[in-house]
Amino acid sequence: MKKNDKTCPEVATCSVDYAFKRIGGKYKGRILWYLHEHSILRYGELSRTVPDITTKMLTQTLKELEADHLINRKVYREVPPKVEYTLTEVGKELIPFITYLKEWGDRQIKKEKKVKNSA
């Protein structure tokens, strides 16, 4: 009997891969969540909010989120330059799912702590 070969091609026809390519990784979800919580954040505020991220990685991640139309980058022409980041409408659509993942994570952390404390 031949097993059905179900693969997900490189193109964005696999919805799960498409979604995780946009929000996957160590920092994207956190950045989206913090932008949701604060509405507007400047670059320096983001770097303080995500202290374990390098400058290079923060810049790269913000560029990717902007290219995927999940965040807006607004540059003010002043000295020193001021840049603000906000969620786009598409980015805001992700918040209920990120909320669900956060709640799931909270429950799992609580369970793990309970197991550790009882050991």
PDB file of C-alpha atoms in Angstrom:
ATOM      1  CA  MET A   1       0.000   0.000   0.000  1.00  0.00           C
ATOM      2  CA  LYS A   2       1.409   3.380  -0.992  1.00  0.00           C
ATOM      3  CA  LYS A   3       1.446   6.065   1.652  1.00  0.00           C
ATOM      4  CA  ASN A   4      -0.006   9.432   0.587  1.00  0.00           C
ATOM      5  CA  ASP A   5       2.810  11.916   0.233  1.00  0.00           C
ATOM      6  CA  LYS A   6       1.526  15.221   1.586  1.00  0.00           C
ATOM      7  CA  THR A   7       4.220  17.844   1.392  1.00  0.00           C
ATOM      8  CA  CYS A   8       4.087  21.566   1.762  1.00  0.00           C
ATOM      9  CA  PRO A   9       5.823  23.226  -1.200  1.00  0.00           C
ATOM     10  CA  GLU A  10       8.090  26.256  -0.844  1.00  0.00           C
ATOM     11  CA  VAL A  11       5.393  28.612  -2.110  1.00  0.00           C
ATOM     12  CA  ALA A  12       2.927  29.914   0.421  1.00  0.00           C
ATOM     13  CA  THR A  13       0.208  27.381  -0.315  1.00  0.00           C
ATOM     14  CA  CYS A  14       0.581  25.715   3.054  1.00  0.00           C
ATOM     15  CA  SER A  15      -1.255  28.025   5.444  1.00  0.00           C
ATOM     16  CA  VAL A  16       0.509  26.861   8.585  1.00  0.00           C
ATOM     17  CA  ASP A  17       3.956  27.406   7.076  1.00  0.00           C
ATOM     18  CA  TYR A  18       2.826  30.756   5.685  1.00  0.00           C
ATOM     19  CA  ALA A  19       1.677  31.915   9.117  1.00  0.00           C
ATOM     20  CA  PHE A  20       4.740  30.695  10.990  1.00  0.00           C
ATOM     21  CA  LYS A  21       7.112  32.244   8.454  1.00  0.00           C
ATOM     22  CA  ARG A  22       5.475  35.582   9.309  1.00  0.00           C
ATOM     23  CA  ILE A  23       5.332  35.266  13.103  1.00  0.00           C
ATOM     24  CA  GLY A  24       7.743  32.438  13.926  1.00  0.00           C
ATOM     25  CA  GLY A  25      11.069  32.918  15.580  1.00  0.00           C
ATOM     26  CA  LYS A  26      12.230  33.979  18.974  1.00  0.00           C
ATOM     27  CA  TYR A  27      11.188  37.632  18.918  1.00  0.00           C
ATOM     28  CA  LYS A  28       8.365  38.321  16.452  1.00  0.00           C
ATOM     29  CA  GLY A  29       5.529  37.197  18.705  1.00  0.00           C
ATOM     30  CA  ARG A  30       6.893  39.181  21.641  1.00  0.00           C
ATOM     31  CA  ILE A  31       7.318  42.329  19.558  1.00  0.00           C
ATOM     32  CA  LEU A  32       3.776  42.029  18.213  1.00  0.00           C
ATOM     33  CA  TRP A  33       2.466  41.461  21.751  1.00  0.00           C
ATOM     34  CA  TYR A  34       4.327  44.470  23.182  1.00  0.00           C
ATOM     35  CA  LEU A  35       3.074  46.676  20.346  1.00  0.00           C
ATOM     36  CA  HIS A  36      -0.435  45.482  21.150  1.00  0.00           C
ATOM     37  CA  GLU A  37       0.029  46.313  24.843  1.00  0.00           C
ATOM     38  CA  HIS A  38       1.570  49.758  24.264  1.00  0.00           C
ATOM     39  CA  SER A  39       0.004  50.797  20.913  1.00  0.00           C
ATOM     40  CA  ILE A  40       3.099  52.796  19.870  1.00  0.00           C
ATOM     41  CA  LEU A  41       6.725  52.028  20.675  1.00  0.00           C
ATOM     42  CA  ARG A  42       9.915  53.699  19.570  1.00  0.00           C
ATOM     43  CA  TYR A  43      13.021  51.713  18.676  1.00  0.00           C
ATOM     44  CA  GLY A  44      14.709  52.361  22.037  1.00  0.00           C
ATOM     45  CA  GLU A  45      11.562  51.356  23.924  1.00  0.00           C
ATOM     46  CA  LEU A  46      11.397  48.107  21.953  1.00  0.00           C
ATOM     47  CA  SER A  47      15.031  47.313  22.682  1.00  0.00           C
ATOM     48  CA  ARG A  48      14.401  47.856  26.417  1.00  0.00           C
ATOM     49  CA  THR A  49      11.204  45.809  26.269  1.00  0.00           C
ATOM     50  CA  VAL A  50      13.030  42.885  24.641  1.00  0.00           C
ATOM     51  CA  PRO A  51      16.353  43.092  26.517  1.00  0.00           C
ATOM     52  CA  ASP A  52      17.772  39.787  25.234  1.00  0.00           C
ATOM     53  CA  ILE A  53      17.688  40.887  21.581  1.00  0.00           C
ATOM     54  CA  THR A  54      20.730  42.343  19.829  1.00  0.00           C
ATOM     55  CA  THR A  55      20.518  45.612  17.912  1.00  0.00           C
ATOM     56  CA  LYS A  56      21.127  43.768  14.638  1.00  0.00           C
ATOM     57  CA  MET A  57      18.419  41.180  15.351  1.00  0.00           C
ATOM     58  CA  LEU A  58      15.888  43.809  16.450  1.00  0.00           C
ATOM     59  CA  THR A  59      16.488  45.811  13.270  1.00  0.00           C
ATOM     60  CA  GLN A  60      16.198  42.686  11.104  1.00  0.00           C
ATOM     61  CA  THR A  61      13.056  41.473  12.875  1.00  0.00           C
ATOM     62  CA  LEU A  62      11.359  44.868  12.577  1.00  0.00           C
ATOM     63  CA  LYS A  63      12.190  44.980   8.855  1.00  0.00           C
ATOM     64  CA  GLU A  64      10.693  41.506   8.372  1.00  0.00           C
ATOM     65  CA  LEU A  65       7.530  42.405  10.294  1.00  0.00           C
ATOM     66  CA  GLU A  66       7.196  45.582   8.237  1.00  0.00           C
ATOM     67  CA  ALA A  67       7.779  43.703   4.953  1.00  0.00           C
ATOM     68  CA  ASP A  68       5.046  41.254   5.977  1.00  0.00           C
ATOM     69  CA  HIS A  69       2.686  44.209   6.640  1.00  0.00           C
ATOM     70  CA  LEU A  70       2.289  43.338  10.314  1.00  0.00           C
ATOM     71  CA  ILE A  71       3.733  46.595  11.661  1.00  0.00           C
ATOM     72  CA  ASN A  72       3.967  50.208  10.506  1.00  0.00           C
ATOM     73  CA  ARG A  73       7.158  52.222  10.769  1.00  0.00           C
ATOM     74  CA  LYS A  74       6.679  55.973  10.957  1.00  0.00           C
ATOM     75  CA  VAL A  75       9.755  58.188  10.641  1.00  0.00           C
ATOM     76  CA  TYR A  76       9.661  61.760  11.913  1.00  0.00           C
ATOM     77  CA  ARG A  77      12.070  64.106  10.148  1.00  0.00           C
ATOM     78  CA  GLU A  78      13.688  65.695  13.170  1.00  0.00           C
ATOM     79  CA  VAL A  79      17.004  65.689  14.986  1.00  0.00           C
ATOM     80  CA  PRO A  80      17.569  63.261  16.549  1.00  0.00           C
ATOM     81  CA  PRO A  81      15.485  61.047  14.238  1.00  0.00           C
ATOM     82  CA  LYS A  82      12.332  59.654  15.808  1.00  0.00           C
ATOM     83  CA  VAL A  83      10.848  56.358  14.602  1.00  0.00           C
ATOM     84  CA  GLU A  84       7.620  54.852  15.928  1.00  0.00           C
ATOM     85  CA  TYR A  85       6.234  51.362  15.394  1.00  0.00           C
ATOM     86  CA  THR A  86       2.570  50.360  15.523  1.00  0.00           C
ATOM     87  CA  LEU A  87       0.540  47.323  14.529  1.00  0.00           C
ATOM     88  CA  THR A  88      -1.167  47.325  11.150  1.00  0.00           C
ATOM     89  CA  GLU A  89      -4.723  46.058  10.783  1.00  0.00           C
ATOM     90  CA  VAL A  90      -3.270  42.726   9.627  1.00  0.00           C
ATOM     91  CA  GLY A  91      -1.027  42.657  12.703  1.00  0.00           C
ATOM     92  CA  LYS A  92      -4.011  43.381  14.941  1.00  0.00           C
ATOM     93  CA  GLU A  93      -5.804  40.351  13.472  1.00  0.00           C
ATOM     94  CA  LEU A  94      -3.087  38.157  15.010  1.00  0.00           C
ATOM     95  CA  ILE A  95      -3.610  39.394  18.570  1.00  0.00           C
ATOM     96  CA  PRO A  96      -6.434  36.973  19.498  1.00  0.00           C
ATOM     97  CA  PHE A  97      -4.205  34.062  18.432  1.00  0.00           C
ATOM     98  CA  ILE A  98      -1.183  35.414  20.280  1.00  0.00           C
ATOM     99  CA  THR A  99      -3.426  35.924  23.330  1.00  0.00           C
ATOM    100  CA  TYR A 100      -4.490  32.293  23.110  1.00  0.00           C
ATOM    101  CA  LEU A 101      -0.843  31.154  22.826  1.00  0.00           C
ATOM    102  CA  LYS A 102       0.076  33.352  25.803  1.00  0.00           C
ATOM    103  CA  GLU A 103      -2.713  31.859  27.913  1.00  0.00           C
ATOM    104  CA  TRP A 104      -1.651  28.357  26.893  1.00  0.00           C
ATOM    105  CA  GLY A 105       1.959  29.204  27.820  1.00  0.00           C
ATOM    106  CA  ASP A 106       0.852  30.606  31.190  1.00  0.00           C
ATOM    107  CA  ARG A 107      -0.979  27.352  31.964  1.00  0.00           C
ATOM    108  CA  GLN A 108       1.993  25.202  30.921  1.00  0.00           C
ATOM    109  CA  ILE A 109       4.432  27.260  33.016  1.00  0.00           C
ATOM    110  CA  LYS A 110       2.095  26.934  35.991  1.00  0.00           C
ATOM    111  CA  LYS A 111       1.908  23.149  35.501  1.00  0.00           C
ATOM    112  CA  GLU A 112       5.704  22.864  35.233  1.00  0.00           C
ATOM    113  CA  LYS A 113       6.192  24.894  38.414  1.00  0.00           C
ATOM    114  CA  LYS A 114       3.672  22.703  40.194  1.00  0.00           C
ATOM    115  CA  VAL A 115       5.546  19.556  39.095  1.00  0.00           C
ATOM    116  CA  LYS A 116       8.922  21.047  40.137  1.00  0.00           C
ATOM    117  CA  ASN A 117       7.608  22.110  43.544  1.00  0.00           C
ATOM    118  CA  SER A 118       6.106  18.702  44.247  1.00  0.00           C
ATOM    119  CA  ALA A 119       9.339  16.867  43.321  1.00  0.00           C
TER     120      ALA A 119
END
